[in-house]
mmCIF file of C-alpha atoms in Angstrom:
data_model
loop_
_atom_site.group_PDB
_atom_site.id
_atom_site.type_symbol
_atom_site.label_atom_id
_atom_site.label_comp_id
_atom_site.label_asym_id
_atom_site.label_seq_id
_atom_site.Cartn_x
_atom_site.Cartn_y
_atom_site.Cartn_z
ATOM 1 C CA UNK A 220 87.618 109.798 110.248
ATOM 2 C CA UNK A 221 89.246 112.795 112.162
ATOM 3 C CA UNK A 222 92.340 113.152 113.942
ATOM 4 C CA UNK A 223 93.702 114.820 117.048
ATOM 5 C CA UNK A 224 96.664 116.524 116.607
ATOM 6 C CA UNK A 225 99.261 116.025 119.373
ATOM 7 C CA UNK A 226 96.157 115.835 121.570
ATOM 8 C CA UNK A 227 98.081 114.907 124.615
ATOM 9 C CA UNK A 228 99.406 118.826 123.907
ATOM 10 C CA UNK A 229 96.183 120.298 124.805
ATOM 11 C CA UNK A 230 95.481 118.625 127.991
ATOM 12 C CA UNK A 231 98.560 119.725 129.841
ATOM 13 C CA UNK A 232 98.353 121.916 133.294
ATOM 14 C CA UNK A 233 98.054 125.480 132.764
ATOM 15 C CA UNK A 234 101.542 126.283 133.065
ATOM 16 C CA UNK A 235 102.596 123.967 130.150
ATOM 17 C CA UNK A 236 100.157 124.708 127.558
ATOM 18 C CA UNK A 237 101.054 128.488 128.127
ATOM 19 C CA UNK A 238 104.706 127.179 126.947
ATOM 20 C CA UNK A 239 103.498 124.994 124.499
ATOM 21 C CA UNK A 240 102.542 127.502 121.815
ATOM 22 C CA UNK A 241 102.801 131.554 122.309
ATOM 23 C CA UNK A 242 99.966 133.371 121.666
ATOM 24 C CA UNK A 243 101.672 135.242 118.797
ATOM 25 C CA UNK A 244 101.654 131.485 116.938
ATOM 26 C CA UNK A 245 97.779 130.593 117.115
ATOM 27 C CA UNK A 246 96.770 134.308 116.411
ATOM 28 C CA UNK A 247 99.331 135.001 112.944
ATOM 29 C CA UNK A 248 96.148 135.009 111.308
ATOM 30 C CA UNK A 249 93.967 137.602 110.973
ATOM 31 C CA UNK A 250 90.437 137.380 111.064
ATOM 32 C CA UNK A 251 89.891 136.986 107.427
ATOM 33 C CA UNK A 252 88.702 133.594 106.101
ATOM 34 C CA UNK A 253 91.774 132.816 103.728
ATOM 35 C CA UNK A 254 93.816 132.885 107.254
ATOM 36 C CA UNK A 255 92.020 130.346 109.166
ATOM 37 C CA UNK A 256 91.512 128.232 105.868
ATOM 38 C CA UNK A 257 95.386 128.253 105.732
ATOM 39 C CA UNK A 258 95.654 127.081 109.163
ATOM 40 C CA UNK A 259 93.126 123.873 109.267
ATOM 41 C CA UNK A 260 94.420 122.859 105.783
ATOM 42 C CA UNK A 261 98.541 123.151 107.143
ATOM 43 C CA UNK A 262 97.363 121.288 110.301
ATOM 44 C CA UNK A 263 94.994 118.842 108.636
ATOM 45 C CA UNK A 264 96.258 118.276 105.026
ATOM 46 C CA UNK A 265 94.000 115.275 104.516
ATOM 47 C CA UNK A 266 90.820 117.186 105.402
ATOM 48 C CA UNK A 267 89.247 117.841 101.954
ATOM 49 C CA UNK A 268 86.305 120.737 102.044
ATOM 50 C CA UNK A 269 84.787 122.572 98.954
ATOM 51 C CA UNK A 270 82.934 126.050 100.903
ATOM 52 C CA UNK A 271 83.661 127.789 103.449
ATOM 53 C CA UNK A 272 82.184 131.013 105.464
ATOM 54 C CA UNK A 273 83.428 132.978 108.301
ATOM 55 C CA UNK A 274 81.328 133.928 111.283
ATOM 56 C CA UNK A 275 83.298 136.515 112.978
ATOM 57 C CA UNK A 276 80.187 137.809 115.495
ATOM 58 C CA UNK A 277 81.311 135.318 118.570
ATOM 59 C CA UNK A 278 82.905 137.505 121.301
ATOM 60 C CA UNK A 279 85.289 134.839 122.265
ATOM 61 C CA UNK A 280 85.714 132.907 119.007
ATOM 62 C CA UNK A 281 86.098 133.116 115.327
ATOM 63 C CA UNK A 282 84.239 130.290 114.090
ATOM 64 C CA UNK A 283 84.583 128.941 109.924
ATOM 65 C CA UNK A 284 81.793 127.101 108.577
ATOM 66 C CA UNK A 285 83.169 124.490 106.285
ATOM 67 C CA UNK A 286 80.561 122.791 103.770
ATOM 68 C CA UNK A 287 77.810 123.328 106.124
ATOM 69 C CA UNK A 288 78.236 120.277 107.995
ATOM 70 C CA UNK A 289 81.602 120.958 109.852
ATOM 71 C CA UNK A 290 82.432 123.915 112.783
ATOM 72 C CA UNK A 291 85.792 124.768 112.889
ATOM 73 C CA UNK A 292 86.556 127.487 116.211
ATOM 74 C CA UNK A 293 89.240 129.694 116.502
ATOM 75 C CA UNK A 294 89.893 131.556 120.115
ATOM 76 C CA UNK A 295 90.822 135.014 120.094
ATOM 77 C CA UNK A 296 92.943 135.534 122.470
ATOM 78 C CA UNK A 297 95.447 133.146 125.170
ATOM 79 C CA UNK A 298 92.749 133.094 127.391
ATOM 80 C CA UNK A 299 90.267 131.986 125.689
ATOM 81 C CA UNK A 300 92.725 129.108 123.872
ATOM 82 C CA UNK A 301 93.264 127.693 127.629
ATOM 83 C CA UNK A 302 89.436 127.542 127.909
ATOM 84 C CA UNK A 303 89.116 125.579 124.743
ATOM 85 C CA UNK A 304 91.652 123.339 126.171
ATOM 86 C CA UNK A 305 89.708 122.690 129.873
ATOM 87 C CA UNK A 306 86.700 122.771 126.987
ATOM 88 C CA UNK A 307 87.804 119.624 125.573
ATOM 89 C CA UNK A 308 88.413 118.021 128.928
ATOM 90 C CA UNK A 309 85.207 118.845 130.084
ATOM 91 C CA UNK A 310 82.830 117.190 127.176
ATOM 92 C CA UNK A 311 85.221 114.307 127.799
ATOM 93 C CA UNK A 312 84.017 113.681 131.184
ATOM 94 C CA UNK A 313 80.283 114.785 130.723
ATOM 95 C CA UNK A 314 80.428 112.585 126.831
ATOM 96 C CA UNK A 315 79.689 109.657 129.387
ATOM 97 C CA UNK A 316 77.012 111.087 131.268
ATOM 98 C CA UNK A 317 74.589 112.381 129.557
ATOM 99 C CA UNK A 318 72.680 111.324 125.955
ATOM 100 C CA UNK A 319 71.862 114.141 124.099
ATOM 101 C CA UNK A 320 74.210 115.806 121.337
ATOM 102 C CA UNK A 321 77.651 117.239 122.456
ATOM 103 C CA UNK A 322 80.889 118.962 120.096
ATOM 104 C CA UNK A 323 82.385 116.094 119.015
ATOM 105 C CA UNK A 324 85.784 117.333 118.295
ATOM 106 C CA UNK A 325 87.514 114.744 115.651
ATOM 107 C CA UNK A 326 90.013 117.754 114.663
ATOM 108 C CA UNK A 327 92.321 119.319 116.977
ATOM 109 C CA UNK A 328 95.661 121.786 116.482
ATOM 110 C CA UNK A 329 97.917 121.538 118.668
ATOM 111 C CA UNK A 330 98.216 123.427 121.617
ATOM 112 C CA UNK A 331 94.582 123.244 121.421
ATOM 113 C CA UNK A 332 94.964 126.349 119.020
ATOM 114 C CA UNK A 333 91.786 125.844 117.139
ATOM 115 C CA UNK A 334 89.701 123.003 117.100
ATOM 116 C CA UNK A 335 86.624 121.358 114.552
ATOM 117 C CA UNK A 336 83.645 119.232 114.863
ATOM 118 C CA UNK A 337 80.751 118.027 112.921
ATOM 119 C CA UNK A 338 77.445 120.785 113.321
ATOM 120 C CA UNK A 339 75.134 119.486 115.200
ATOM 121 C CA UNK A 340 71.884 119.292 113.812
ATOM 122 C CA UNK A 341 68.871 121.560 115.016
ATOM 123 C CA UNK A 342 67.574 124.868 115.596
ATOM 124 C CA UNK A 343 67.602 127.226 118.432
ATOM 125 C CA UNK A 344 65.196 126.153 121.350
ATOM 126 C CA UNK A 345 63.604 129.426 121.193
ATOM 127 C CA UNK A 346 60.095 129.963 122.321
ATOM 128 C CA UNK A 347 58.780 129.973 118.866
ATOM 129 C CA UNK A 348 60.070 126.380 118.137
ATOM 130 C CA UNK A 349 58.963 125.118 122.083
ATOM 131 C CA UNK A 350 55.712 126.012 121.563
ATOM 132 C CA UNK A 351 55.278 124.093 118.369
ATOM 133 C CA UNK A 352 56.016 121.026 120.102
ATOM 134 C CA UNK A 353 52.839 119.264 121.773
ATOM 135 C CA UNK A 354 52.719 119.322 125.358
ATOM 136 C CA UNK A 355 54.580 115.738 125.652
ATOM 137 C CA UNK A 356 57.565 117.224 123.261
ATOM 138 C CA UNK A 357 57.589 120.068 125.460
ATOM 139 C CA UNK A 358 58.414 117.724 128.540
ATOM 140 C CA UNK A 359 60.220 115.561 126.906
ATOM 141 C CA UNK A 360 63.095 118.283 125.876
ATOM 142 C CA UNK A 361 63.050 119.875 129.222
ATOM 143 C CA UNK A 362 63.734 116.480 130.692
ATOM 144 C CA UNK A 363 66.556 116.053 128.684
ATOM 145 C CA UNK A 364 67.866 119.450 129.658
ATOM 146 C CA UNK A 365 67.553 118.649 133.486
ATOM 147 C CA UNK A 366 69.182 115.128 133.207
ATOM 148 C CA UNK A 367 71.956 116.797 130.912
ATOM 149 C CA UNK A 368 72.075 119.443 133.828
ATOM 150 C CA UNK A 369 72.542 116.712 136.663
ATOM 151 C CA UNK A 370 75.328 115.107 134.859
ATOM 152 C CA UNK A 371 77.340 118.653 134.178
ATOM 153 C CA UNK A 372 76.300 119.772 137.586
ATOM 154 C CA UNK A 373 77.338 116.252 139.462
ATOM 155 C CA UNK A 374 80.724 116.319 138.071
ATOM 156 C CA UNK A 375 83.879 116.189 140.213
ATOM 157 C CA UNK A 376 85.171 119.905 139.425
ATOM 158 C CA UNK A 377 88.706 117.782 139.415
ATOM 159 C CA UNK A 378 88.157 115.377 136.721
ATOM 160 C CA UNK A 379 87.719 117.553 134.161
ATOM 161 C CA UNK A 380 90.126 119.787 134.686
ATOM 162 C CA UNK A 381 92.964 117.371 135.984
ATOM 163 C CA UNK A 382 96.110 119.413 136.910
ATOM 164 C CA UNK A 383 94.373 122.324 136.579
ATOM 165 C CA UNK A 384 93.207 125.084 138.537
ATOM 166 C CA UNK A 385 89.573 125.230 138.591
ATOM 167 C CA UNK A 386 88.347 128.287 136.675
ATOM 168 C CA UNK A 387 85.539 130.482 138.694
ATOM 169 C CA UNK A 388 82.192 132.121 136.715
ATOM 170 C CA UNK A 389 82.450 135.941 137.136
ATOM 171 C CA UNK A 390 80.773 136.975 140.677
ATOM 172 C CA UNK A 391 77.584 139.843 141.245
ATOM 173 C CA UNK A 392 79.961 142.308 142.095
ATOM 174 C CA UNK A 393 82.170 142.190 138.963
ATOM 175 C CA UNK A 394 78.988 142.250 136.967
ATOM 176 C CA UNK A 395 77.477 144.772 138.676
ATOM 177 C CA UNK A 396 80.946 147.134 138.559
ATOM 178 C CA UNK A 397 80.975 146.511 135.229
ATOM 179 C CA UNK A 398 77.201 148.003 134.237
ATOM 180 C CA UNK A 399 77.934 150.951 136.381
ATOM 181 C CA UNK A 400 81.438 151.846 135.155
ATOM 182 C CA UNK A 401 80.957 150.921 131.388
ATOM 183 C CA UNK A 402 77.522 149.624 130.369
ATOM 184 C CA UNK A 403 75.218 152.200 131.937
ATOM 185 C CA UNK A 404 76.232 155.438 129.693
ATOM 186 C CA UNK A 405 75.584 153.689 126.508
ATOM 187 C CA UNK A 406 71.747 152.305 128.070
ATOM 188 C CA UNK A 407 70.928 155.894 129.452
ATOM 189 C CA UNK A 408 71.369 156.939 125.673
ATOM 190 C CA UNK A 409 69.802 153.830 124.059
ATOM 191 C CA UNK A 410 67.080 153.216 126.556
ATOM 192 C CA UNK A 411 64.566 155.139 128.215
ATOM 193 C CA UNK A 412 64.885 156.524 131.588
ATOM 194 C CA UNK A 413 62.453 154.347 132.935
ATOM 195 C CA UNK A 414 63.987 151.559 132.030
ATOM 196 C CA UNK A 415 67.638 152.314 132.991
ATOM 197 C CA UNK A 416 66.281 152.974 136.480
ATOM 198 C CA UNK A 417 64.797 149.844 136.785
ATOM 199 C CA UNK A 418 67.858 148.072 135.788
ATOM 200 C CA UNK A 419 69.689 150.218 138.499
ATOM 201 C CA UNK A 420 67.619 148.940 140.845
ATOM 202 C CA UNK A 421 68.137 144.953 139.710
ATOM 203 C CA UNK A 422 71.836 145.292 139.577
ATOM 204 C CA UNK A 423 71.491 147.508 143.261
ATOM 205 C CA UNK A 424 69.469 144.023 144.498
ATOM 206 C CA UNK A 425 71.639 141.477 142.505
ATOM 207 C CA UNK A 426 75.022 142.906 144.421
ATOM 208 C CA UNK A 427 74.005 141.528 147.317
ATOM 209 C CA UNK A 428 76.191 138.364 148.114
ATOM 210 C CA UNK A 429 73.572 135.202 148.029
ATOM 211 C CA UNK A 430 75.329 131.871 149.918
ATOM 212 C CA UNK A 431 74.945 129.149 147.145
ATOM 213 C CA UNK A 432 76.679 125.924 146.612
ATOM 214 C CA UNK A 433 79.138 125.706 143.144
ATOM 215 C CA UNK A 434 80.029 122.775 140.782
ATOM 216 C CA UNK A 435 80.817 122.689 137.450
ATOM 217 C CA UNK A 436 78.198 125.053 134.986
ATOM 218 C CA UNK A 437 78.116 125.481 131.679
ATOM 219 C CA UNK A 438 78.175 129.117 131.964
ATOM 220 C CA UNK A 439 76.496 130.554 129.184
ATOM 221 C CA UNK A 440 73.222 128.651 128.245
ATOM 222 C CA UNK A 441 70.980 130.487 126.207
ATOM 223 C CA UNK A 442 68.665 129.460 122.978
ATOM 224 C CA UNK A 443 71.744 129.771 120.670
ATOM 225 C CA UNK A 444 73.401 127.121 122.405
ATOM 226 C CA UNK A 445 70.449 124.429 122.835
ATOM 227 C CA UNK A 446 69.599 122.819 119.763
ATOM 228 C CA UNK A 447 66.631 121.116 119.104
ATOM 229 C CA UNK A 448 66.461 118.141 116.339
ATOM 230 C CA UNK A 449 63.469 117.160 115.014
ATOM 231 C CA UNK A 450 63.756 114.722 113.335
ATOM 232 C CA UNK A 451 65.095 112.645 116.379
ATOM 233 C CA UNK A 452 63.526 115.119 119.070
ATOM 234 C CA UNK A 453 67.044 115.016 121.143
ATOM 235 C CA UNK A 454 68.797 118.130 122.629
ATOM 236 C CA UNK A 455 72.339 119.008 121.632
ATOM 237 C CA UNK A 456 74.293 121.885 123.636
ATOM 238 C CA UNK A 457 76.880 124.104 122.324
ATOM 239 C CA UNK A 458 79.804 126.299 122.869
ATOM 240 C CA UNK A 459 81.166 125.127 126.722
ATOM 241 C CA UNK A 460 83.887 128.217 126.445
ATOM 242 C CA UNK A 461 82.414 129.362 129.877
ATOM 243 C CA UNK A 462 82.390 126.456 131.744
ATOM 244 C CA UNK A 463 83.902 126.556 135.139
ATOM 245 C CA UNK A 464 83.143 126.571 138.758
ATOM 246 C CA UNK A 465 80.314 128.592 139.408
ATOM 247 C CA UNK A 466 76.519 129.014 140.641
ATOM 248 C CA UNK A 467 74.061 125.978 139.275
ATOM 249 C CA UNK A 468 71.170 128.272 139.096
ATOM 250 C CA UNK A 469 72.561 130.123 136.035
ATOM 251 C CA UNK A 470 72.125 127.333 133.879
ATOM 252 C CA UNK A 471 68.532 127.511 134.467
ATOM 253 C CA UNK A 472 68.422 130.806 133.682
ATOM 254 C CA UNK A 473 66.986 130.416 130.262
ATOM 255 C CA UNK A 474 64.263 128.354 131.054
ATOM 256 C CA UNK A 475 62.544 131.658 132.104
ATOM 257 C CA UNK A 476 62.324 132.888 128.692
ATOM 258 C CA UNK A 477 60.015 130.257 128.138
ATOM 259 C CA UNK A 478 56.301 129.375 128.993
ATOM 260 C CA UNK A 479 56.298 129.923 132.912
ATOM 261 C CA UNK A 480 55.410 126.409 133.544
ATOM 262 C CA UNK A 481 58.783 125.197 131.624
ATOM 263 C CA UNK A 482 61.000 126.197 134.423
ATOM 264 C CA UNK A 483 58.996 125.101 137.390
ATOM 265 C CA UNK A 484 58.550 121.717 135.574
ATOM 266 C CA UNK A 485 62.259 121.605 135.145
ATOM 267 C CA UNK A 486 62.980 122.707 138.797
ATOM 268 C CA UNK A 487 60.731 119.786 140.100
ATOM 269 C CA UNK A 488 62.903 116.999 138.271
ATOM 270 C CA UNK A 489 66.077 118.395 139.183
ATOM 271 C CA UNK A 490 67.785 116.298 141.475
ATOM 272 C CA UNK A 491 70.220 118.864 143.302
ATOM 273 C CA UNK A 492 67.511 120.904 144.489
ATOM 274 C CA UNK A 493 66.093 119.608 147.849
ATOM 275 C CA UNK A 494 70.278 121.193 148.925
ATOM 276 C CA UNK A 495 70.080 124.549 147.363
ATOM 277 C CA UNK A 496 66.377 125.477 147.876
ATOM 278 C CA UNK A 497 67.153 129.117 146.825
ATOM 279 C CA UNK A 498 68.181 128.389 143.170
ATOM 280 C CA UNK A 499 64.888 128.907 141.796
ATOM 281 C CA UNK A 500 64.973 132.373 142.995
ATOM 282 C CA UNK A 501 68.808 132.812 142.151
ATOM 283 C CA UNK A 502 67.914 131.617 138.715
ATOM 284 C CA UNK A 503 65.544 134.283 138.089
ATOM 285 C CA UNK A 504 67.863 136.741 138.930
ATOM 286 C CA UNK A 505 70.546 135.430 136.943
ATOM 287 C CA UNK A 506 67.931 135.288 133.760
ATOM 288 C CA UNK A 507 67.836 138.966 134.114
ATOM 289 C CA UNK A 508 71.876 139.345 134.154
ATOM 290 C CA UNK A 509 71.953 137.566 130.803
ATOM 291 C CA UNK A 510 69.336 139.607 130.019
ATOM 292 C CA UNK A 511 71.158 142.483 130.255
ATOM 293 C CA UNK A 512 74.342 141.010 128.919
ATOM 294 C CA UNK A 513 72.678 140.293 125.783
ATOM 295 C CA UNK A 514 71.198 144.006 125.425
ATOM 296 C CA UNK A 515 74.383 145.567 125.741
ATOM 297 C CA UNK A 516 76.218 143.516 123.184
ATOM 298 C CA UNK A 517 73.574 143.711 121.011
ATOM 299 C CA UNK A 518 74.524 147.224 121.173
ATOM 300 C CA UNK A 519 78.050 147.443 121.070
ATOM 301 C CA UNK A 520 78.992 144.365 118.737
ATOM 302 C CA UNK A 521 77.776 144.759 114.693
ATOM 303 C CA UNK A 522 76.154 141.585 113.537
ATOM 304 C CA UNK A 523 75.758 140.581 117.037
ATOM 305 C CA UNK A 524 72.792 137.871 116.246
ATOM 306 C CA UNK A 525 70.322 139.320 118.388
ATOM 307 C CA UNK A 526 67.685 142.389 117.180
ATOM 308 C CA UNK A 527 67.848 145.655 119.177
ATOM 309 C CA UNK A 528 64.341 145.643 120.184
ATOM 310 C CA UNK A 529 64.009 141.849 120.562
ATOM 311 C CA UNK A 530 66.567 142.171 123.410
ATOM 312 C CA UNK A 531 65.001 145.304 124.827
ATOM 313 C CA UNK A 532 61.681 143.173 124.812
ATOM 314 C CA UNK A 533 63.326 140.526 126.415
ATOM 315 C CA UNK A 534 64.823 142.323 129.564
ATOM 316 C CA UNK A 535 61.640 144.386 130.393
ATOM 317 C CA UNK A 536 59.681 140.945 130.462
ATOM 318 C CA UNK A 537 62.525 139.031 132.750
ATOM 319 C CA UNK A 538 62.494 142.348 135.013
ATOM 320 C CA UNK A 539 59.199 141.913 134.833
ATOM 321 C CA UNK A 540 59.470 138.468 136.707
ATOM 322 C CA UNK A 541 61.208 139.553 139.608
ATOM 323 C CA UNK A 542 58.639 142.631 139.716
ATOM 324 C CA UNK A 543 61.567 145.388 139.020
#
């Protein structure tokens, strides 16, 4: 049905995928939907679609929306093109170790310039739509989550990214230097004083280097990116830009925007953690980070999909966990 373009293009080593295609060739578009259309129909002339809709809010990607059913991404800058690249590698390797619903991508440029698949089906696994599952739904997604977790988390940070470099997750300290030098002006004028000061204090705790083991992580789970079907109650995950070598316990970090049972239930069938007894605790923390990640580009990004005081509600309650 689909067709990979030259895919043997996008899973060069770094240094030849930066010569395959400049950055100036994959970005001649600008972000207006006639551009990208342009692109995916000159690449893929025998891909027939009738609508089409733009979704420019992603801070790494412009994604296109192509008769509802297909998800065409776009990366925005060199960077983030050689992500999409170890991006494809990566659901490669984890396609054949784990069930539930992954990107599927059946269309992809070369030089792993943009890339489609079909939408998953679902809706966010908010806490709204957990809680309207019965008690045995409930368990049943969060055991697909942990299982799905095992198999990213148990990969060989080699195989997927053959010839490659491993990438690295951003460490405490660059997060924290980053609230301080650029983040905490805009909260002191968009937030009450009590609250900036106890998000001083979290990042003040969260600098503090914390010994934990790394393997592959997804990097940026959240309820946007887990998908809940219905119909077949089966998870599918999204948007792997992020993944790289990093700390296991911040893909549980969502789990503790859910019922407070969720995440000890899904700690307990983790297999992993009998050798890192301190993720539970490091996954707390790291719920708070995102937290705070989300706040602040709900602030400085229009159309960002998250609501001001949503996200405000949200960090005072994961604070709240950690008694900050």
């Amino acid at each position: 049905m689909g067709l990979l373009k030259n895919f043997t293009s996008v899973v060069l080593p770094h240094a030849a995928m930066g010569a395959a295609v400049s950055a100036k060739s994959y970005l001649r578009a600008r972000a207006t939907l006639p551009g990208y259309l342009d692109q995916i129909r000159s690449d893929f002339p025998e891909f027939h679609f009738q609508k089409a809709r733009l979704v420019d809010s992603g801070l790494e990607n412009i994604v296109v929306v192509l008769d509802d059913r297909w998800i065409f991404r776009f990366p925005r800058s060199e960077a983030r093109r050689l992500s999409f690249a170890h991006e494809l590698q990566l659901l490669m390797q984890l396609r054949q170790r784990t069930d539930i619903d992954l990107p599927d991508y059946r269309y992809v440029a070369s030089g792993a310039r943009f890339g489609g698949y079909p939408m998953l089906k679902g809706e966010p696994l908010n806490p709204e739509h957990f809680l309207a599952l019965d008690a045995v739904g409930q368990r049943r997604i969060l055991d697909q989550f942990v299982d799905f977790l095992v198999g990213l988390h148990g990969l060989s940070p080699v195989g997927p990214l053959a010839g490659v470099k491993p990438r690295h997750t951003g460490t405490r300290d660059e997060f924290v230097a980053a609230y301080f030098a650029r983040q905490r002006e805009l909260f002191a004028r968009k937030l009450g004083q009590k609250l900036v000061r106890r998000i001083d204090h979290f990042c003040a705790a969260y600098a503090k280097p914390r010994p934990h083991p790394e393997c592959m992580v997804h990097g940026d789970i959240d309820d946007h990116h887990v998908l809940l079907d219905r119909r077949t109650a089966k998870l599918g995950i999204i948007d792997f830009g992020d993944a790289a070598l990093g700390d296991p316990a911040a893909d549980f970090a969502f789990l503790f925007s859910l019922p407070p049972w969720a995440a000890e239930h899904a700690l307990a069938r983790y297999a992993f953690l009998a050798g890192d007894p301190g993720l539970p605790e490091r996954a707390m923390s790291h719920s708070v980070r995102f937290a705070i990640g989300r706040l602040w580009n709900c602030l400085q990004h229009v159309g960002y999909p998250r609501v001001f005081a949503d996200a405000t509600a949200a960090l005072e309650t994961q604070l709240g966990l950690l008694a900050v």
